[in-house]
mmCIF file of C-alpha atoms and ligand atoms in Angstrom:
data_model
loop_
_atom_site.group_PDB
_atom_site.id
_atom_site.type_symbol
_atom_site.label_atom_id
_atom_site.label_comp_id
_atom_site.label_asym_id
_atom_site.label_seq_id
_atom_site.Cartn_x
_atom_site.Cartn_y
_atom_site.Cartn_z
ATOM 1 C CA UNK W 501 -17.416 0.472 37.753
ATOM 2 C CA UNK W 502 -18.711 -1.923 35.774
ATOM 3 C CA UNK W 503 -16.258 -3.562 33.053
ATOM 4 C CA UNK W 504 -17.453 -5.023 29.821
ATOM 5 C CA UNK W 505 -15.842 -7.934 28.137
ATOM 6 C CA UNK W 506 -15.636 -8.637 24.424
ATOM 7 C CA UNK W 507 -13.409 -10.369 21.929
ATOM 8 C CA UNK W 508 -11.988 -7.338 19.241
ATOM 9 C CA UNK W 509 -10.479 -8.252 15.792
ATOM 10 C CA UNK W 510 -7.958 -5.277 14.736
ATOM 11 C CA UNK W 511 -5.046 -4.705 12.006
ATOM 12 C CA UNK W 512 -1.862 -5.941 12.913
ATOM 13 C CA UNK W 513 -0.283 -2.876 11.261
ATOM 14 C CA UNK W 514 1.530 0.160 12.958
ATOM 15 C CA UNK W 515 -1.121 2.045 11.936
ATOM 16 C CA UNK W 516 -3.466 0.410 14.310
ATOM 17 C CA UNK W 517 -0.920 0.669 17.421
ATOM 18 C CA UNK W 518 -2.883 3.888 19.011
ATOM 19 C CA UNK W 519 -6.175 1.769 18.916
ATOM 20 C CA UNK W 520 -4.691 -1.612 20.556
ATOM 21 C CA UNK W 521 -2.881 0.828 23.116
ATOM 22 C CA UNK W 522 -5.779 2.197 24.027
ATOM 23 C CA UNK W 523 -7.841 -1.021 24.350
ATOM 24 C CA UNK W 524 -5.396 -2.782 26.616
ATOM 25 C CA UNK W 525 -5.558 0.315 29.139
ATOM 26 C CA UNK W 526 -9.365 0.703 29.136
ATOM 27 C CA UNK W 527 -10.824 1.258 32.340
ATOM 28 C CA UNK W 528 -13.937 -0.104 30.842
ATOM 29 C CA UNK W 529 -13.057 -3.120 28.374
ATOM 30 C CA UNK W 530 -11.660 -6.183 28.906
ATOM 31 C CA UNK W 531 -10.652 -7.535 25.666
ATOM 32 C CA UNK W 532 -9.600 -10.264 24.118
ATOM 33 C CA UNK W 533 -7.530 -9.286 20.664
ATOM 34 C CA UNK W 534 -7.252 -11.028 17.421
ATOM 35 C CA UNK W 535 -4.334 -9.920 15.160
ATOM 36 C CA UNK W 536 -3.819 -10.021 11.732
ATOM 37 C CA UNK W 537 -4.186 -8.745 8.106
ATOM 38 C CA UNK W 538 -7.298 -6.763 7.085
ATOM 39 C CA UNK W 539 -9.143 -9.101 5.023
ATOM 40 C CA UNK W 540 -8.575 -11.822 8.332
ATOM 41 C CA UNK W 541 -10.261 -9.238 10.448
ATOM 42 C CA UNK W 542 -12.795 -9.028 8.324
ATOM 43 C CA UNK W 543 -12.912 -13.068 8.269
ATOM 44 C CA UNK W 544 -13.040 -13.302 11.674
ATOM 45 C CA UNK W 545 -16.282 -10.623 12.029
ATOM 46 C CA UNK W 546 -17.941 -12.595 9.318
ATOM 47 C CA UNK W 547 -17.230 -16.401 11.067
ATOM 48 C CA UNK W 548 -18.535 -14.320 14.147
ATOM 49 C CA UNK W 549 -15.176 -15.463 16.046
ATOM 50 C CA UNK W 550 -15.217 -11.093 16.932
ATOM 51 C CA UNK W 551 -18.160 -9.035 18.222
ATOM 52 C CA UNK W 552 -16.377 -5.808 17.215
ATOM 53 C CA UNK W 553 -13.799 -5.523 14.516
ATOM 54 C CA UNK W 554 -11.671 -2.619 12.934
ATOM 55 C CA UNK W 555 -12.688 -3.978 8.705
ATOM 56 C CA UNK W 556 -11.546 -2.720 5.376
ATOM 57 C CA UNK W 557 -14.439 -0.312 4.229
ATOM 58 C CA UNK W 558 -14.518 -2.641 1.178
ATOM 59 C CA UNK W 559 -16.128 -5.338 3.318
ATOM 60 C CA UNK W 560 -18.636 -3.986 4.325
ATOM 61 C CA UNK W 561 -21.302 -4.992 2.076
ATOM 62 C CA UNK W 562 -20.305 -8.598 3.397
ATOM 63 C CA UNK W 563 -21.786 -8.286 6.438
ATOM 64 C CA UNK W 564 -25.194 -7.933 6.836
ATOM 65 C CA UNK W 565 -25.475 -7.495 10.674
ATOM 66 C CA UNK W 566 -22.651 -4.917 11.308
ATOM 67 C CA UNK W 567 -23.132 -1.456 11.976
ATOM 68 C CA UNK W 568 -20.509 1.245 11.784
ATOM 69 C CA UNK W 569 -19.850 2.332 15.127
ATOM 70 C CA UNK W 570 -17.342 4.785 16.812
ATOM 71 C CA UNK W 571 -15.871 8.174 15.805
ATOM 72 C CA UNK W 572 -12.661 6.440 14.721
ATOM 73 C CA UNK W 573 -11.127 4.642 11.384
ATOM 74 C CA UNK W 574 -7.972 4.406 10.001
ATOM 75 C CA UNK W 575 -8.270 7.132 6.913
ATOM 76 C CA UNK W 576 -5.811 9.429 5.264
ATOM 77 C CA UNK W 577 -6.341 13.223 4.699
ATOM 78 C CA UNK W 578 -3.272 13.754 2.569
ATOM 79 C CA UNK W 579 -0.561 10.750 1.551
ATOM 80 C CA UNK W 580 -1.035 7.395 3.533
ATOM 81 C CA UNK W 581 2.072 6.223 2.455
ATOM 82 C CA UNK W 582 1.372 2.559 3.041
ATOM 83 C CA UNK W 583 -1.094 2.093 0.009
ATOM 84 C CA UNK W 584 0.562 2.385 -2.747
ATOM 85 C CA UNK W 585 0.569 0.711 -6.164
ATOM 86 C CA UNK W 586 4.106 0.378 -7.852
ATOM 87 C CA UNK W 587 5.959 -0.049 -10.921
ATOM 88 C CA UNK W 588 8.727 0.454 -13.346
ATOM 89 C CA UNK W 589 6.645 1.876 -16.017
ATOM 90 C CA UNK W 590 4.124 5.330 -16.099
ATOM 91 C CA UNK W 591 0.107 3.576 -14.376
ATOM 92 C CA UNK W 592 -0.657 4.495 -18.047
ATOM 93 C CA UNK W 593 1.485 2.189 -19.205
ATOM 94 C CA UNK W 594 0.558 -1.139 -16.937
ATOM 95 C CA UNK W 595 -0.578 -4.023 -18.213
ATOM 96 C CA UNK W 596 -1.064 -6.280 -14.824
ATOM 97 C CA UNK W 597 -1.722 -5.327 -11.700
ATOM 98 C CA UNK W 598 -0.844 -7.750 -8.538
ATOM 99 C CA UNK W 599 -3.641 -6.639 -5.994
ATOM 100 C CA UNK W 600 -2.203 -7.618 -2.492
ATOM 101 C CA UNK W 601 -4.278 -10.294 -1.077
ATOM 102 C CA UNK W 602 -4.508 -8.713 2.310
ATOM 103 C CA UNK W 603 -6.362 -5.743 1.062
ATOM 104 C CA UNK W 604 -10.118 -5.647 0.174
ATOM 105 C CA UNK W 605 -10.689 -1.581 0.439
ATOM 106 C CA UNK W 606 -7.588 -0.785 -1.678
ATOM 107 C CA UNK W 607 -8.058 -3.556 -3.935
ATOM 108 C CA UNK W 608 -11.559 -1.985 -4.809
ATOM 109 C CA UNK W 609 -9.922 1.677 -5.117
ATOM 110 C CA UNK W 610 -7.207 0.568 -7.526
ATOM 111 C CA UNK W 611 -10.081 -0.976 -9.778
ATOM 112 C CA UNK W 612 -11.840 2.581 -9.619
ATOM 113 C CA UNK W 613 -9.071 4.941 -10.071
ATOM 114 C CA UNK W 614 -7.925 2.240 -12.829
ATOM 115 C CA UNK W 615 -11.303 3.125 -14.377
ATOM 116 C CA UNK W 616 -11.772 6.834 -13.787
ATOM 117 C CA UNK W 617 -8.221 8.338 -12.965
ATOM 118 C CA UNK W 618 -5.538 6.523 -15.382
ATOM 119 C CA UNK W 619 -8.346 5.303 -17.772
ATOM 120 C CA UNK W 620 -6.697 1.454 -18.076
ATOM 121 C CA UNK W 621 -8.042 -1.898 -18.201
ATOM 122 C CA UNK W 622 -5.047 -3.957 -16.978
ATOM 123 C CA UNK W 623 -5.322 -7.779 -16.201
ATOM 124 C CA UNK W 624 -5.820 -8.256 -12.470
ATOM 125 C CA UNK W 625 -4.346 -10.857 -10.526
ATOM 126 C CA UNK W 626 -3.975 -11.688 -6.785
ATOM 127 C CA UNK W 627 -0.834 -11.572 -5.197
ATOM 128 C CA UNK W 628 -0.221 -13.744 -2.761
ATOM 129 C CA UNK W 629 3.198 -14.921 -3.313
ATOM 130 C CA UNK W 630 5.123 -11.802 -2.352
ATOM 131 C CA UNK W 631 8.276 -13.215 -4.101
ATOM 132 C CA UNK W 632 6.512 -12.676 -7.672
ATOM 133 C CA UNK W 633 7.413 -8.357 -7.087
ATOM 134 C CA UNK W 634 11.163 -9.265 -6.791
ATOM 135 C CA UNK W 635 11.867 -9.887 -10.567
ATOM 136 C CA UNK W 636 8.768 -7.939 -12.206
ATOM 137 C CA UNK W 637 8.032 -7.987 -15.843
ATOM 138 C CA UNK W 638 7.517 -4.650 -17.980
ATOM 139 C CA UNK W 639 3.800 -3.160 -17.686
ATOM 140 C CA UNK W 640 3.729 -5.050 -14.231
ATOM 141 C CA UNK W 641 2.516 -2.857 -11.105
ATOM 142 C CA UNK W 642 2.066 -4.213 -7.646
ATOM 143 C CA UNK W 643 -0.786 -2.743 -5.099
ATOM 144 C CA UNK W 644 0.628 -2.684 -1.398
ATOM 145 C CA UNK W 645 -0.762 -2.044 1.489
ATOM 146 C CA UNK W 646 0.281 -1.245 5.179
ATOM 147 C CA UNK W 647 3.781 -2.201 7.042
ATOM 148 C CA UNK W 648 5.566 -4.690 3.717
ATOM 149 C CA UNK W 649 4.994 -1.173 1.899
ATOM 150 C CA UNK W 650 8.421 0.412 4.143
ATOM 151 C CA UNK W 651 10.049 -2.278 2.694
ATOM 152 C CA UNK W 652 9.706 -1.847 -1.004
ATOM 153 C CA UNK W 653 10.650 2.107 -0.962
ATOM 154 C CA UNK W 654 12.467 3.201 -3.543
ATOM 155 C CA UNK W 655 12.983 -0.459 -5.214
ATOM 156 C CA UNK W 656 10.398 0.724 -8.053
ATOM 157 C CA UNK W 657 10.716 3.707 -10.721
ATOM 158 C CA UNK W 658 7.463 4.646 -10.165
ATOM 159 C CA UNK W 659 5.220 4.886 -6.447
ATOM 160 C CA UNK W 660 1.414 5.750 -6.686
ATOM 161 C CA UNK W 661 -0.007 6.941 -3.252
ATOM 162 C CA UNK W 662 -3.739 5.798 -3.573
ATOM 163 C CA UNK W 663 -4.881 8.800 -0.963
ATOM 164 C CA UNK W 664 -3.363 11.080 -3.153
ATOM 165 C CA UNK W 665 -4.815 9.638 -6.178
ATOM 166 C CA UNK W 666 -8.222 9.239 -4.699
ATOM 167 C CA UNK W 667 -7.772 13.103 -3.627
ATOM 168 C CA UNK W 668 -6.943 14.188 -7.870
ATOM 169 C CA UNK W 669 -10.115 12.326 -8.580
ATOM 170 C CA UNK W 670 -12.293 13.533 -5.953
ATOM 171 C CA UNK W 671 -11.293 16.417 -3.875
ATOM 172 C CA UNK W 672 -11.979 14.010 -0.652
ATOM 173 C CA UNK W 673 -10.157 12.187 2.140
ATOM 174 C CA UNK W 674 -10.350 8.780 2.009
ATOM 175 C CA UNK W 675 -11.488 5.987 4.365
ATOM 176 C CA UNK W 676 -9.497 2.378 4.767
ATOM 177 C CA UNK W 677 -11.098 0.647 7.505
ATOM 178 C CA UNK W 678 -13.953 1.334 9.929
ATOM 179 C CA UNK W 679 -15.056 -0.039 13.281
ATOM 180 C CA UNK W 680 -17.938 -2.433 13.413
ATOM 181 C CA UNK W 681 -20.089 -4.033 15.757
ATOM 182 C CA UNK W 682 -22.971 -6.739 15.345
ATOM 183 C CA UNK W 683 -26.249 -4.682 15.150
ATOM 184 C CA UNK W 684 -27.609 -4.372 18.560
ATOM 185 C CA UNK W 685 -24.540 -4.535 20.400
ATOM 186 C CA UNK W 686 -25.187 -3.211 23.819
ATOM 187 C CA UNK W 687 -24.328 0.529 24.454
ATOM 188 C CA UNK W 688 -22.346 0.322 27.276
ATOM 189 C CA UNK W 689 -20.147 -2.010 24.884
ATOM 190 C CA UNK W 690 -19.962 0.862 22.017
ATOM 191 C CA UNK W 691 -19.323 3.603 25.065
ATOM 192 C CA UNK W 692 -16.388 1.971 26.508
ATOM 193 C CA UNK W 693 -14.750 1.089 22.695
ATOM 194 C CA UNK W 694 -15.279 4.221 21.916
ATOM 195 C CA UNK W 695 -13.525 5.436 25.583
ATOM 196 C CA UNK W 696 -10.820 3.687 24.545
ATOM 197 C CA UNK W 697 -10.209 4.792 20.939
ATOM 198 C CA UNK W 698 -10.144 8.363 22.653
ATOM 199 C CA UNK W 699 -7.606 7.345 24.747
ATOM 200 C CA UNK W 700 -5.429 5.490 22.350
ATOM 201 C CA UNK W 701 -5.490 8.700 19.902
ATOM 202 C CA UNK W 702 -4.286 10.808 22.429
ATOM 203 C CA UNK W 703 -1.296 9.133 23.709
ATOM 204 C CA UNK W 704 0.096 8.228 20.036
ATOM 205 C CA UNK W 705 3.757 8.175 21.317
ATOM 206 C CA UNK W 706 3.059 6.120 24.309
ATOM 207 C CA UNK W 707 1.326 3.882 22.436
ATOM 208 C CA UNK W 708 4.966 3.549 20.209
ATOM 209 C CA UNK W 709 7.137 3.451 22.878
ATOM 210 C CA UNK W 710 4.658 -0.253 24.276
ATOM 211 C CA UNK W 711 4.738 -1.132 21.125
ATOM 212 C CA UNK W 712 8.696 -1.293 20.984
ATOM 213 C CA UNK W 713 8.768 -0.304 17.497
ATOM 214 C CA UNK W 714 12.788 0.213 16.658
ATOM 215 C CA UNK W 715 11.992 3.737 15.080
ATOM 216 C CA UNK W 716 10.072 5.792 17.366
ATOM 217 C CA UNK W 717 10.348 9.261 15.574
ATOM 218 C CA UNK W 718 9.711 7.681 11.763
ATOM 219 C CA UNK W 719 6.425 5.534 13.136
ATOM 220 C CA UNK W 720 5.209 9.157 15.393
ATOM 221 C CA UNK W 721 5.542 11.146 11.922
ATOM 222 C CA UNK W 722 3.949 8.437 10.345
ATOM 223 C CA UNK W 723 1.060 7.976 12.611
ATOM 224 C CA UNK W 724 0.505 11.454 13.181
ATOM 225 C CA UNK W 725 1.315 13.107 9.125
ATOM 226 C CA UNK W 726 0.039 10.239 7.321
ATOM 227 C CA UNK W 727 -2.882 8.499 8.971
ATOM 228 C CA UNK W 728 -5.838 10.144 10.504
ATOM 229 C CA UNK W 729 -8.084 8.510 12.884
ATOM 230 C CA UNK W 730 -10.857 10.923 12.951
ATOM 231 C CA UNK W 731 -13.883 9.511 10.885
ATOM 232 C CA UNK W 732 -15.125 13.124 10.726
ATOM 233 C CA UNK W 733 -17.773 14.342 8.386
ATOM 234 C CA UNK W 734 -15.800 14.811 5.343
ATOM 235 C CA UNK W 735 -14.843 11.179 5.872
ATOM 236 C CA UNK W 736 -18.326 9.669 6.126
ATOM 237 C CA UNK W 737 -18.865 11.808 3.000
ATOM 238 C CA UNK W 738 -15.783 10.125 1.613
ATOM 239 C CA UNK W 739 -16.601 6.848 2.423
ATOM 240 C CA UNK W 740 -20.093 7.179 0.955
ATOM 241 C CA UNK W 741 -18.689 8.209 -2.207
ATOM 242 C CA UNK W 742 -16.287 5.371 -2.144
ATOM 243 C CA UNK W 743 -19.119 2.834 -1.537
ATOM 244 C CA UNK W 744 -21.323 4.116 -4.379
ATOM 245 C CA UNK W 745 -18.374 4.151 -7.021
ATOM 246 C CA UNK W 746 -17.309 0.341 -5.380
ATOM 247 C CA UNK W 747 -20.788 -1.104 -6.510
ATOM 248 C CA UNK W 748 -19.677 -1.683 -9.985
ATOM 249 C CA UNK W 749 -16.822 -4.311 -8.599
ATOM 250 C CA UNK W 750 -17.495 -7.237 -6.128
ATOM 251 C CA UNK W 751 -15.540 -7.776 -3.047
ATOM 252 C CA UNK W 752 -13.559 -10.644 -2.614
ATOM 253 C CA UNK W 753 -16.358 -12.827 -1.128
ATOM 254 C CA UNK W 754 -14.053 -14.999 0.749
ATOM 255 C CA UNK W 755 -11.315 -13.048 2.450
ATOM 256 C CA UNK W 756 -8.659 -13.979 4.429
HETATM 257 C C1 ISJ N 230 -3.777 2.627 5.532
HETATM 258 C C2 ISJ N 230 -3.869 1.342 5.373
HETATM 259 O O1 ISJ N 230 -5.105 0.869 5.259
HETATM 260 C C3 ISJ N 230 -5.457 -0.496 5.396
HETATM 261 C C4 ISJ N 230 -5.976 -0.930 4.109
HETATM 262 C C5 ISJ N 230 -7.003 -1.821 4.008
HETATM 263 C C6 ISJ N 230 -7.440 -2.417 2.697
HETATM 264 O O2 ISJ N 230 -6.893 -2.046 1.648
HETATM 265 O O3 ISJ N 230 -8.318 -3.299 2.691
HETATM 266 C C7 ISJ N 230 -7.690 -2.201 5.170
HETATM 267 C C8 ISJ N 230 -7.358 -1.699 6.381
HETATM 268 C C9 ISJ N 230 -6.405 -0.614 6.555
HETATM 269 O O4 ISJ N 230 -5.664 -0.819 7.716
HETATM 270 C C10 ISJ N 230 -2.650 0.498 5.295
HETATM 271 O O5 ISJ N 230 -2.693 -0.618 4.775
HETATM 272 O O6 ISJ N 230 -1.598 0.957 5.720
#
């Protein structure tokens, strides 16, 4: 059998544990993984130092030469849980809001639901410095995204679940991140990602236990009740919609 090799960027959250799972036990793909934060992925697709990357949907119009392959994303049919924006007064009521720099889809979708949900025009600033949501100021909310978010639970009077919020304003699932590949990648490359996406999906709580995540149970109902891999047709639809109402705000143009 012939066995392709490649070099994949991917999250380094828990909610991308199925997918790395499943690429390490390809039959088909050898791999070579880069780590980290979503707008690094996203960084590393763009400086070309990954033929195939899992991106934030809000990077896309970044990269000219990447086409949206596979039937799998990271997306969110009801709460996500780990995109939240947070603060100690009613959204209505903010007057800054920290966008996490390690997001570039949510940090888009916060600027649209500001607009179009909650009807605000708060000041926006990047976080960076995580230290800055330990001591926040009145009319100060905070957008978080993926594995810091378990940590800051219940330390805020109010929690805003952006797949939930995207869901009042549209009726629609939403879409985080997406898999990519350069335009022209060879099928047999796309065929044996996509193998191994199927595979990874399918064995969520093996792909736990390798991970040797401390809470097995809490990251299986998390994996399988909050996130949903299946970039289905509602989700394209989604995604669409999210692109369109995302022209009106610029990506970061330098992330990571
Ligand atoms: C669901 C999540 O979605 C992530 C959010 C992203 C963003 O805001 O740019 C990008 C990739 C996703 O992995 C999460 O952070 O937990």
């Amino acid at each position: 059998m012939a066995v392709v090799k490649t070099s994949i960027a991917a999250v380094s959250y828990l909610n991308t544990v199925p997918f790395i799972y499943g690429i390490r036990h390809a039959d088909k793909l050898r791999a070579e993984l880069l780590l980290a934060p979503p707008s690094a992925c996203a960084r590393n697709f763009i400086d070309r130092k990954a033929d195939i990357a899992l991106v934030p949907a809000g990077a896309l119009p970044l990269m000219d030469d990447a086409e949206i392959v596979t039937n799998y994303c990271i997306g969110a049919e009801k709460s996500v849980r780990t995109v939240t924006v947070m603060s100690n007064v009613p959204i209505g009521e903010a007057t800054v809001i920290h966008l996490d720099s390690h997001s570039m889809t949510s940090a888009l979708l916060v600027r649209i639901l500001a607009a179009e949900l909650w009807h605000i025009r708060p000041e926006w600033r990047e976080l960076t410095d995580y230290s800055a949501a330990e001591h926040p100021a009145e009319g100060e909310a905070f957008l978080f995204i993926g594995d810091k978010v378990f940590g800051y639970e219940g330390k805020f009077r109010y929690t805003y679940d952006l797949a939930d919020c995207w869901r009042e304003l549209t009726g629609k699932p939403f879409v985080f991140a997406v898999w990519v590949a350069r335009k022209g990648s060879a099928p047999e490359l796309i065929d044996a990602l996509e193998s191994s996406l199927e595979l990874g999906v399918e064995r969520i709580w093996e792909a736990i236990v390798e991970s040797g995540h401390s809470e097995k149970d809490y990251a299986y109902g998390y994996l399988t009740e909050n996130i949903d891999f299946l970039f289905d047709y509602q989700k394209r639809q989604a995604l669409e919609l999210f692109r369109d109402k995302a022209k009106k705000f610029t990506p970061r143009a330098n992330p990571g």
